[in-house]
Short mmCIF file of C-alpha atoms in Angstrom, two decimals:
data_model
loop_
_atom_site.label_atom_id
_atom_site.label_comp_id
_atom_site.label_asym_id
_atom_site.label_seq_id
_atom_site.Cartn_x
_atom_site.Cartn_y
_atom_site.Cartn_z
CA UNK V 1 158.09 77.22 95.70
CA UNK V 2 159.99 75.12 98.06
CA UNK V 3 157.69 72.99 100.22
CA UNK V 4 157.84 73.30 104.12
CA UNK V 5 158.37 69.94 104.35
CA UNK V 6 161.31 69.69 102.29
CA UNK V 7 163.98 68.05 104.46
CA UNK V 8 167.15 69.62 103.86
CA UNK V 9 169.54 67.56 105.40
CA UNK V 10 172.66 69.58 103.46
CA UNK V 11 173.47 72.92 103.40
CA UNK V 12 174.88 73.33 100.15
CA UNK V 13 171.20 74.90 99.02
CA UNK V 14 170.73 77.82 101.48
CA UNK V 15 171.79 81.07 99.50
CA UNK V 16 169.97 83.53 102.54
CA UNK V 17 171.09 84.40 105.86
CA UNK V 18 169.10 86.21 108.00
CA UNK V 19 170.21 87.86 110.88
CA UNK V 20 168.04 88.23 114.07
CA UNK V 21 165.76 85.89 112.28
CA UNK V 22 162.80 86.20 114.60
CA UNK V 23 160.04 83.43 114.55
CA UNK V 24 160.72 83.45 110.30
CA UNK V 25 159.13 86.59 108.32
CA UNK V 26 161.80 86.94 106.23
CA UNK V 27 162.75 83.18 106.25
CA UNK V 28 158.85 82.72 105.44
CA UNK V 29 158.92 85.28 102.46
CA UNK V 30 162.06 83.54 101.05
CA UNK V 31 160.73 80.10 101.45
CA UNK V 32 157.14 80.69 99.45
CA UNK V 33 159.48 82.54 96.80
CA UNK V 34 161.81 79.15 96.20
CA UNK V 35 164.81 80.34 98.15
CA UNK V 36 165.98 78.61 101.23
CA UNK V 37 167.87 80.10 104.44
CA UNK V 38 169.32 79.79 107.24
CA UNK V 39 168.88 82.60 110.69
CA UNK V 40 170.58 83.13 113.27
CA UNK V 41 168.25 84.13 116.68
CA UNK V 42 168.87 84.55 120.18
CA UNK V 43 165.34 83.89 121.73
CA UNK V 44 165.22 80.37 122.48
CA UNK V 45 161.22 80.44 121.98
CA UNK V 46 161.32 82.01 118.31
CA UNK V 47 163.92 79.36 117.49
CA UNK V 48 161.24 77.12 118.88
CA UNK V 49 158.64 78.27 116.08
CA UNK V 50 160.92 78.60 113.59
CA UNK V 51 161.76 74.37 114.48
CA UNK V 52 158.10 73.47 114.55
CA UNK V 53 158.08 75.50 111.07
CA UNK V 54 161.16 73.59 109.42
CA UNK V 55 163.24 76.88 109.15
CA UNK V 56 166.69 76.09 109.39
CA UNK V 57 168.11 78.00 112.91
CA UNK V 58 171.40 78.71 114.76
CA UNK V 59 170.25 79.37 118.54
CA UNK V 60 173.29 81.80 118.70
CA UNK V 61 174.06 85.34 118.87
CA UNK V 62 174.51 87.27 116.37
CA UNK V 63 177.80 88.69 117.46
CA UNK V 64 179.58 85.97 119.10
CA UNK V 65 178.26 84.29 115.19
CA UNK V 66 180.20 86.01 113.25
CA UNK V 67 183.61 86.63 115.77
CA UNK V 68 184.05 82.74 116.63
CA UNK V 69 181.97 80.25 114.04
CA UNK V 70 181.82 82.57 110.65
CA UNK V 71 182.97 79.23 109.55
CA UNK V 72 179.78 77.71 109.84
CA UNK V 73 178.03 79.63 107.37
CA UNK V 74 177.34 77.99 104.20
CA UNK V 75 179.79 79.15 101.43
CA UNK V 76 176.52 79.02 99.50
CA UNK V 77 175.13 81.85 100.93
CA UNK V 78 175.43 85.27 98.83
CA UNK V 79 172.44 87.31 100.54
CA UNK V 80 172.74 89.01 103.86
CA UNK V 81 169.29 89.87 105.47
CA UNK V 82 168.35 91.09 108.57
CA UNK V 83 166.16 93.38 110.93
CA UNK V 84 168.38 94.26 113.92
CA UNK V 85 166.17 94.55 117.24
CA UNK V 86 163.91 97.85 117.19
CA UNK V 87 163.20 98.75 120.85
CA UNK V 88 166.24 101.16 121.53
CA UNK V 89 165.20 102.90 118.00
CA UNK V 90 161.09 102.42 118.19
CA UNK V 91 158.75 105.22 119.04
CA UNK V 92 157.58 102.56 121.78
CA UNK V 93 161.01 102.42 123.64
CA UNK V 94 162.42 104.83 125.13
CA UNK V 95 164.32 106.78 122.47
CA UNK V 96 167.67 106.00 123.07
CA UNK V 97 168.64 105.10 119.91
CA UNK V 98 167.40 107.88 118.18
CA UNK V 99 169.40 109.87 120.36
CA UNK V 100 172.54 107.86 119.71
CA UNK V 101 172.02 108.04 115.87
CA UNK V 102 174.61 110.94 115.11
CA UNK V 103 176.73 109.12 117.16
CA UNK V 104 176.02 105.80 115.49
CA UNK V 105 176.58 107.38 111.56
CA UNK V 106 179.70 108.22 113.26
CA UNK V 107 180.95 104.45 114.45
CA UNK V 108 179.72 103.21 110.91
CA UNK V 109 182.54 104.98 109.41
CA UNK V 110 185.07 104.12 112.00
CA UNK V 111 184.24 101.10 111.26
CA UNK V 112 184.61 101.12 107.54
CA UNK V 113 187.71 102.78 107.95
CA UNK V 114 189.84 100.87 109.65
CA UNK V 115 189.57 101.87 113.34
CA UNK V 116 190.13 98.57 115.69
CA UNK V 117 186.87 97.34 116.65
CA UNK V 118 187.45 96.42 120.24
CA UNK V 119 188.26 100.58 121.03
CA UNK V 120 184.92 100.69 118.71
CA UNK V 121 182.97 98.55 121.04
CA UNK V 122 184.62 100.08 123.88
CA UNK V 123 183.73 103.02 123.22
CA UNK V 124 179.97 101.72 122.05
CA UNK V 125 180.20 100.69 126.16
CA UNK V 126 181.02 103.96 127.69
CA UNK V 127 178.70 105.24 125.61
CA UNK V 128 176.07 103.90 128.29
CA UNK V 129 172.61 103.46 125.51
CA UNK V 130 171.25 100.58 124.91
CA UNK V 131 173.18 97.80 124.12
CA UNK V 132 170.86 96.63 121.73
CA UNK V 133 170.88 100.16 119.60
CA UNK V 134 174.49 99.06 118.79
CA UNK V 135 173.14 95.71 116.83
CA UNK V 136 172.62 97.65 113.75
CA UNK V 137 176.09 97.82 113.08
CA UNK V 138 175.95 93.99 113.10
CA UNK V 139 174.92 93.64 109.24
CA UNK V 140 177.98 95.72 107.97
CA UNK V 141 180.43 94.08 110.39
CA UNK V 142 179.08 91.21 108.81
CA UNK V 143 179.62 92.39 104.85
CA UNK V 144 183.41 93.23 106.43
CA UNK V 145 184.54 89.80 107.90
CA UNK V 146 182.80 88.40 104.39
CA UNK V 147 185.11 90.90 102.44
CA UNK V 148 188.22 89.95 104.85
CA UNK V 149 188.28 86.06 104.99
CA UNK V 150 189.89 84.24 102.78
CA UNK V 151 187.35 81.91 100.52
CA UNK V 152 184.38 83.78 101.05
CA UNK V 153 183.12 86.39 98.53
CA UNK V 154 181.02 89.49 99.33
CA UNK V 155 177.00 89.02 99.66
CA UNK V 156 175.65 89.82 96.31
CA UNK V 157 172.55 91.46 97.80
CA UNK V 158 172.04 92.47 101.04
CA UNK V 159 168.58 93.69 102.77
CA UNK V 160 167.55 95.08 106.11
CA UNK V 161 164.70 96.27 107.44
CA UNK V 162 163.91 98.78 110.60
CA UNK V 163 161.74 101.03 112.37
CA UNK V 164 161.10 104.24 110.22
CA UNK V 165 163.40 106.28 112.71
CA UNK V 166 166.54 104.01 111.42
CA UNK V 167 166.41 105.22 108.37
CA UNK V 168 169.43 107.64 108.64
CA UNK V 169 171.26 105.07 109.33
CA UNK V 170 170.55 102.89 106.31
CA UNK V 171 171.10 106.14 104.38
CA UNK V 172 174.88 106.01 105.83
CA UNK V 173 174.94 102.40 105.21
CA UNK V 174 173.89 102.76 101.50
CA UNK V 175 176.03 105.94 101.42
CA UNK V 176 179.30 103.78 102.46
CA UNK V 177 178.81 101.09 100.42
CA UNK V 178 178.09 103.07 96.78
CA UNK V 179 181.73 103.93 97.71
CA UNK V 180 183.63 101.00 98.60
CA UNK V 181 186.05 102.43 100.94
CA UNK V 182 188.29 101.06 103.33
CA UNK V 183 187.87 97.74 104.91
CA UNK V 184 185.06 97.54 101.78
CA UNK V 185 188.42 97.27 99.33
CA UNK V 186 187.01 98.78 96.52
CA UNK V 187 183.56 96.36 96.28
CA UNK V 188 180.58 98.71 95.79
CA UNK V 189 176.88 98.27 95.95
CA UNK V 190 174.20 99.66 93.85
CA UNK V 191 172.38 100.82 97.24
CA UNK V 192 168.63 102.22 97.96
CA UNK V 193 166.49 102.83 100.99
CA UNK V 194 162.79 103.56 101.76
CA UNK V 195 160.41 104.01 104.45
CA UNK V 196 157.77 101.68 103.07
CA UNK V 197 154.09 101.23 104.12
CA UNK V 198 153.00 97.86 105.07
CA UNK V 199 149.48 98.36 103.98
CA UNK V 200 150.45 99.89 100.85
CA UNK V 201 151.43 95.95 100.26
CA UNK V 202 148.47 94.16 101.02
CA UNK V 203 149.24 93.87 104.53
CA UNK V 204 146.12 94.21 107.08
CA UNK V 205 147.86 97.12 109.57
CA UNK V 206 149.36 100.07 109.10
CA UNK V 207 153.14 99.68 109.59
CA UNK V 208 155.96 101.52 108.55
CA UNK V 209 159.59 100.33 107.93
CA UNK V 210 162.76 101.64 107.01
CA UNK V 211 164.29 99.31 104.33
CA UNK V 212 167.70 98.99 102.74
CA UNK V 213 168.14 96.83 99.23
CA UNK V 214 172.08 96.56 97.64
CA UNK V 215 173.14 94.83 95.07
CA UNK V 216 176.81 94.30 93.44
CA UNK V 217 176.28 95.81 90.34
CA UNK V 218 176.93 93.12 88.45
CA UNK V 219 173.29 91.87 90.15
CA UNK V 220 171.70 95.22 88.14
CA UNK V 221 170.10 98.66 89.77
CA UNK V 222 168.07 98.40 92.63
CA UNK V 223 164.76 98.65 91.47
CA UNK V 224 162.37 100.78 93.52
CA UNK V 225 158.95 98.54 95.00
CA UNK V 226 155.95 98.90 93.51
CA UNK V 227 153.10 99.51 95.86
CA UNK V 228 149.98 97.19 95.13
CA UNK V 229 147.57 98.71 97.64
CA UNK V 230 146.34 102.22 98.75
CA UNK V 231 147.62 103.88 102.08
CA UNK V 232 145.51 104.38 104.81
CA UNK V 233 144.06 107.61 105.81
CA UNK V 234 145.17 108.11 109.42
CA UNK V 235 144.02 111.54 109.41
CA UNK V 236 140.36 110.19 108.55
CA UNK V 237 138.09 112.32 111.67
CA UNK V 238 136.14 111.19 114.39
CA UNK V 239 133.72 108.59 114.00
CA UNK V 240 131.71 106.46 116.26
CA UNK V 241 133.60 103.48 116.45
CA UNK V 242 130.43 100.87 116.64
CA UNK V 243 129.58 102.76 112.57
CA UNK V 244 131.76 100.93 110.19
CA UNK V 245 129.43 101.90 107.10
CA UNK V 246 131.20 105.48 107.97
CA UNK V 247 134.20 104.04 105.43
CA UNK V 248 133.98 103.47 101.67
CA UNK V 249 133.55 99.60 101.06
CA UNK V 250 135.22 99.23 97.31
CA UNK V 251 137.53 97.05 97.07
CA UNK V 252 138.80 98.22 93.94
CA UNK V 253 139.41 101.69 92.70
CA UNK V 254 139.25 101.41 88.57
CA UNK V 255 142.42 102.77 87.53
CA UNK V 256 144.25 102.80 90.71
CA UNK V 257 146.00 100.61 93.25
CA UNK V 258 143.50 98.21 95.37
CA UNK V 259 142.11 99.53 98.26
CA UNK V 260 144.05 98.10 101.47
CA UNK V 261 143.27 95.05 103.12
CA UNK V 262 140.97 95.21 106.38
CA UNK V 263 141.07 93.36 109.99
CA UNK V 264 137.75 91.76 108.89
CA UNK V 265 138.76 91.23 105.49
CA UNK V 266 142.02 88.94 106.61
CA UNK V 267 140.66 87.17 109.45
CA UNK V 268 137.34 86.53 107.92
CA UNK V 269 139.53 84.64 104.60
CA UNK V 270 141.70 82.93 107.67
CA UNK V 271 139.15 81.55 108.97
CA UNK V 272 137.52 79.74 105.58
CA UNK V 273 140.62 77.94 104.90
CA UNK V 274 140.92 74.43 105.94
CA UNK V 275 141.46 73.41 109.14
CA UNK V 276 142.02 77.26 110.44
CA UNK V 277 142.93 77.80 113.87
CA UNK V 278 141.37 81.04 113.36
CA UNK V 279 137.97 81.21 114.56
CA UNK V 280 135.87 84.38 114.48
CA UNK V 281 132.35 83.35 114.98
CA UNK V 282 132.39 85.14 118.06
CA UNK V 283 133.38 88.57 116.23
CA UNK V 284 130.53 88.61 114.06
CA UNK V 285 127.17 90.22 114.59
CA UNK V 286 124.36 88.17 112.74
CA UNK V 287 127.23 86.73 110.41
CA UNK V 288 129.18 89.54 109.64
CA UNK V 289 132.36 90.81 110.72
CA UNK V 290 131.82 94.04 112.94
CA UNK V 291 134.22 94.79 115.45
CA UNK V 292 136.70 97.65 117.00
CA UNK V 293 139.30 97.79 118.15
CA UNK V 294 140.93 99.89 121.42
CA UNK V 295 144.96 99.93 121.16
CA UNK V 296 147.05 99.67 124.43
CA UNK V 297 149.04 102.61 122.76
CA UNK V 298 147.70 106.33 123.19
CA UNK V 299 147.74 108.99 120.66
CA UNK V 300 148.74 112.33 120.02
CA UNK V 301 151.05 112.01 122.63
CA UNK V 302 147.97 111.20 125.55
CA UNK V 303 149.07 108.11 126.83
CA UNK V 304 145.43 107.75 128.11
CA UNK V 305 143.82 108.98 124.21
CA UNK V 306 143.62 105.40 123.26
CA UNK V 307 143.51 104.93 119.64
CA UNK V 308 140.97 102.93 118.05
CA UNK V 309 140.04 101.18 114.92
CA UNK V 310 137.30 99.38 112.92
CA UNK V 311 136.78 95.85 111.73
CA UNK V 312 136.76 97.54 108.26
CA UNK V 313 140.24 99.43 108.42
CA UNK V 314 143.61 98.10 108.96
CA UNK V 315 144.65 97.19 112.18
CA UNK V 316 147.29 98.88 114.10
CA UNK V 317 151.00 97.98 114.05
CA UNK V 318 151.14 94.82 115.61
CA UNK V 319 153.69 95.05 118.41
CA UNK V 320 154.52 92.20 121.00
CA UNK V 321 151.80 93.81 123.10
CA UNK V 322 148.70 92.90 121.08
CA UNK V 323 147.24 90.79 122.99
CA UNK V 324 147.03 94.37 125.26
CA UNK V 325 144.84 95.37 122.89
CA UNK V 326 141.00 95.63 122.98
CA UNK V 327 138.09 94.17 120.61
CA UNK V 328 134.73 95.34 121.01
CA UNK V 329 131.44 94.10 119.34
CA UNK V 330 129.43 97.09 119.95
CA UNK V 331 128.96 100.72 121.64
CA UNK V 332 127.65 98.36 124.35
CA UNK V 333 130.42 96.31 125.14
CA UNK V 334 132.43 99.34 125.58
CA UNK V 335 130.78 100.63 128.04
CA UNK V 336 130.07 97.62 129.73
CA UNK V 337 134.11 97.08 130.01
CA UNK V 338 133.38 93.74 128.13
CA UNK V 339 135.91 92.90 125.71
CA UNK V 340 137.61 90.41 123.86
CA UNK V 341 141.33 89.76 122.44
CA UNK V 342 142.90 88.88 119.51
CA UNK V 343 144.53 85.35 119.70
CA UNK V 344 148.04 84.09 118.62
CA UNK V 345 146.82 82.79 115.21
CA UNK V 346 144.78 85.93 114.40
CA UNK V 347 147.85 88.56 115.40
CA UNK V 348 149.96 86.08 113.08
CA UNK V 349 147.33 86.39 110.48
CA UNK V 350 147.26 90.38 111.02
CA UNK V 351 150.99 90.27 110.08
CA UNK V 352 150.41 88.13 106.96
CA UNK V 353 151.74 84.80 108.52
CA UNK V 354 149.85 81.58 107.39
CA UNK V 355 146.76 80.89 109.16
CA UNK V 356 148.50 77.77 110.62
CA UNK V 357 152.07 78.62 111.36
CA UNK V 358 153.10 76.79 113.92
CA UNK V 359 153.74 79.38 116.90
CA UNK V 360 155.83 77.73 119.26
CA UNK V 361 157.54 78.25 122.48
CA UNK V 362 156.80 81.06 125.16
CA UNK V 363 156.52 84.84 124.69
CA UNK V 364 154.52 84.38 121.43
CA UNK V 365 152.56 87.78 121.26
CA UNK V 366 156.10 89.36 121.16
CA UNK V 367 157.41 86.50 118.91
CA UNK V 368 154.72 87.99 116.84
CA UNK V 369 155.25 91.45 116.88
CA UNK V 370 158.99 91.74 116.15
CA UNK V 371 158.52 89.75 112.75
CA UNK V 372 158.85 91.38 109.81
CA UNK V 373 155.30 90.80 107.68
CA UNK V 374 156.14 87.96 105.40
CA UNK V 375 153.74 89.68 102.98
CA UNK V 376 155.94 92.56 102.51
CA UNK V 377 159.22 90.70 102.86
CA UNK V 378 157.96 88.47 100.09
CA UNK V 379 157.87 91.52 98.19
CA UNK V 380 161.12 93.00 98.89
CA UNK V 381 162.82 90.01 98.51
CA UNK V 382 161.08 89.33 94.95
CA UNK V 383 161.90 92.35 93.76
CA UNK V 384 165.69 92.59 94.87
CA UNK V 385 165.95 88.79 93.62
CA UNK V 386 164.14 88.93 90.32
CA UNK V 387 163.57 91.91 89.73
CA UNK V 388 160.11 91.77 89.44
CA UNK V 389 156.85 91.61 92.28
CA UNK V 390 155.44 87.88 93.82
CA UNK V 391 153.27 86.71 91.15
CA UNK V 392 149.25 86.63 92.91
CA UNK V 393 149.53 82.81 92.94
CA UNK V 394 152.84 83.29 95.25
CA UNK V 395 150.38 84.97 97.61
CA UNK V 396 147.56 83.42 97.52
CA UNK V 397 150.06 80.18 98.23
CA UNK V 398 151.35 81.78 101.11
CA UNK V 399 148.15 81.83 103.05
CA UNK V 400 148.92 78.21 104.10
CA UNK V 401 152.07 76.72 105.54
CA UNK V 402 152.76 73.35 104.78
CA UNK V 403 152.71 70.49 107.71
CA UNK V 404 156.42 69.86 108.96
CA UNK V 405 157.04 66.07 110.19
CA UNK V 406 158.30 66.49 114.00
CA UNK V 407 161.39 64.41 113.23
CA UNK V 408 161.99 66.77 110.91
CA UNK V 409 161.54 69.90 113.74
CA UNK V 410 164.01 67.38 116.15
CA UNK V 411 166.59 67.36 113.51
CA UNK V 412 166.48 71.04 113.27
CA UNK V 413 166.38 71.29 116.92
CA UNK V 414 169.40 68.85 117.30
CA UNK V 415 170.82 71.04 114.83
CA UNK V 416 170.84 74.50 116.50
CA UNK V 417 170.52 73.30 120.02
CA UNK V 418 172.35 70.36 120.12
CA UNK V 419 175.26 71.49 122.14
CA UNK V 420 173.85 73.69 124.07
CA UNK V 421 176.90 75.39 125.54
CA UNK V 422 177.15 76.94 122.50
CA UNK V 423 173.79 78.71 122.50
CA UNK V 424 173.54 82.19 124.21
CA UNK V 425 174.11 82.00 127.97
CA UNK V 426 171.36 80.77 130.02
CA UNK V 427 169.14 80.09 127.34
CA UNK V 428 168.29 76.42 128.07
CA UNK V 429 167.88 74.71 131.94
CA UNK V 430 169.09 71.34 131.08
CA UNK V 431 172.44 70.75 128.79
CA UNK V 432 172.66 68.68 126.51
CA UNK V 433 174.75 66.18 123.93
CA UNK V 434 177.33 67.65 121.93
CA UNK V 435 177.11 68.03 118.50
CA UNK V 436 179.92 68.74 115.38
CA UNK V 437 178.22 71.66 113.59
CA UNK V 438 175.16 74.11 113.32
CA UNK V 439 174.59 73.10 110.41
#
């Protein structure tokens, strides 16, 4: 494993770039598995965490990236990751993308095909969606300029991740490049794509994600993911929410998969470690963890049916509106209106961060929900890398994130802040000193 505090002052080691990097749960996953990378983010605060957390960063966008300083980019690099944003696409938003995605398959073959890509994005414009549903073209406009400039190679792997309703699209994507068509000049990818269930891999919430893996096939078949845990009933009945001896306890099923990994059961090992800033003495009722939880979200399509679950289950998907959500001790509290949230650490901790990341920066609830669990990227990554799953000491390692020095998180700031000019428009108040390169 590469240490967090590894300074990496050179680039020639970074063989991962990760597009709309977030606050580093893919980054995070690659790092406890020994690979270093570099992301790309807009969001000036999750490029703040991602300094405090020695993660090399480009404050850029994505887009402007790739059309003006592809240079940049380590030769080194041969894997393309990246979860474009969600909202246009997510149940949560409003839909747009999903209604767009006929039209979407559509531009991902104009594109592949040799159409210009200014009438593309033109007519992406007139289209009047979201401008953000067009971002998941991003990753194979990426793969394209690789294939078309001289003295870079294609990726040798390349992995994205989305909300379920996406998954059409990565179908197209892995459709287009078993072929090798087009702009693709004849390279083709051994290409799969899942909808994958967080819980099913040891992560505490019930999440599910739409995931591409290709390889060249000189990299081998995709292999498909084995899941380690058991899903989650979420058809289980009604229950009083205060009763949490209502749901079976084992924690392994002889035979089988492990049980999946409770709210209580997460936070509660958080907590033990050295040093946590995860403290849940107030959540526990004569030393034990008993809690439930009220989401901000309503159910069944009753936005005022608010779902709820208990310290013994998984939580829900962790979206940048936890904090929204409610935590209750008892029947009691409830009905008293008295209730508690979950804090920064313990949402982190929900998605399978370290106990101590360093969350940085404003907007950190939502810096939290648009990562991608480092638990399961850790296992996607594995497997499409070696070809095998993280070993348990890879896991058990990753509970902890290693101290970074600050001059370390200044270089790194310097780095992909430097000049600001060249960070998105608007994103800092103050310019500052120019500097030669990103990286």
């Amino acid at each position: 494993m590469i240490s967090a505090e590894t300074e990496v002052h050179q680039s020639d080691t970074v063989r991962i770039l990760d597009l709309f990097a977030g606050p580093g749960g893919l980054d995070v996953a690659a790092r406890f598995l020994g690979f270093e990378s570099v992301g790309i983010e807009w969001d000036r605060n999750a490029c703040e965490t991602r300094y405090a957390a020695g993660l090399q960063t480009i404050h850029a966008d994505v887009s402007v990236m790739r059309e003006t300083r592809f240079d940049e980019i380590p030769k080194t690099v041969d894997v393309l990751t990246g979860g474009p944003p969600c909202q246009s696409f997510s149940v949560a938003g409003n839909g747009a993308g999903r209604l767009a995605l006929d039209t979407v398959k559509e531009f991902m073959h104009r594109l592949v095909h040799g159409e210009d890509e200014a009438e593309i994005d033109k007519d992406l414009h007139a289209l009047g969606v979201d401008p953000r549903t067009a971002l998941v073209l991003e990753p194979l406009r990426w793969l394209l300029k690789a294939i078309e400039t001289e003295g870079r190679e294609p990726y040798n792997l390349i992995v994205l991740e989305q909300v379920p309703t996406v998954l059409p699209l990565w179908e197209v994507y892995a459709e287009l490049l078993r072929r090798g068509e087009g702009r693709l000049r004849g390279v083709k990818y051994e290409a799969e794509c899942w909808a994958l269930k967080t819980e099913e891999f040891g992560v505490p919430q019930t999440r599910t994600r739409a995931v591409l893996v290709a390889r060249l096939p000189a990299e081998g078949a995709v292999a498909s993911l084995e899941a380690t845990h058991l899903p989650f009933d979420l058809h289980r009945g009604k229950y009083d929410p205060a009763q949490s001896d209502m749901l079976p306890t084992d924690s392994v099923i002889p035979g089988t998969r492990r049980r999946w990994l409770s709210m209580a059961e997460a936070l509660d090992a958080a907590s033990r470690l050295d040093d946590s800033p995860v403290d849940v003495s107030r959540l526990r009722t004569n030393g034990e963890m008993d809690f439930f939880v009220v989401s901000n979200y309503g159910s069944g399509g009753d936005p005022k049916n608010r779902g709820r679950r208990l310290s013994s289950e998984p939580a829900f998907t962790v979206t940048g509106k936890i904090s929204r959500n409610k935590v209750y001790k008892s029947t009691a509290e409830y009905e008293a209106g008295k209730s508690d949230r979950f804090t920064i650490p313990e949402a982190g901790v929900l998605q399978t961060f370290p106990h101590n990341y360093p969350w940085s920066g404003n907007d950190q609830a939502q810096q939290v929900g648009n990562a991608v669990p480092p638990r399961l990227g850790m296992h996607i990554l594995s497997r499409a890398l070696r070809g095998r799953a993280p070993s348990d000491e890879e896991l058990a390692v990753a509970a902890t994130w290693p101290t970074v020095p600050q001059t370390y998180t200044e270089e790194l700031r310097s780095r992909g802040c430097g000049d600001e000019s060249r960070c998105p428009p608007d994103s800092h108040k103050v310019s500052g000193a120019p500097r030669e390169s990103a990286l």
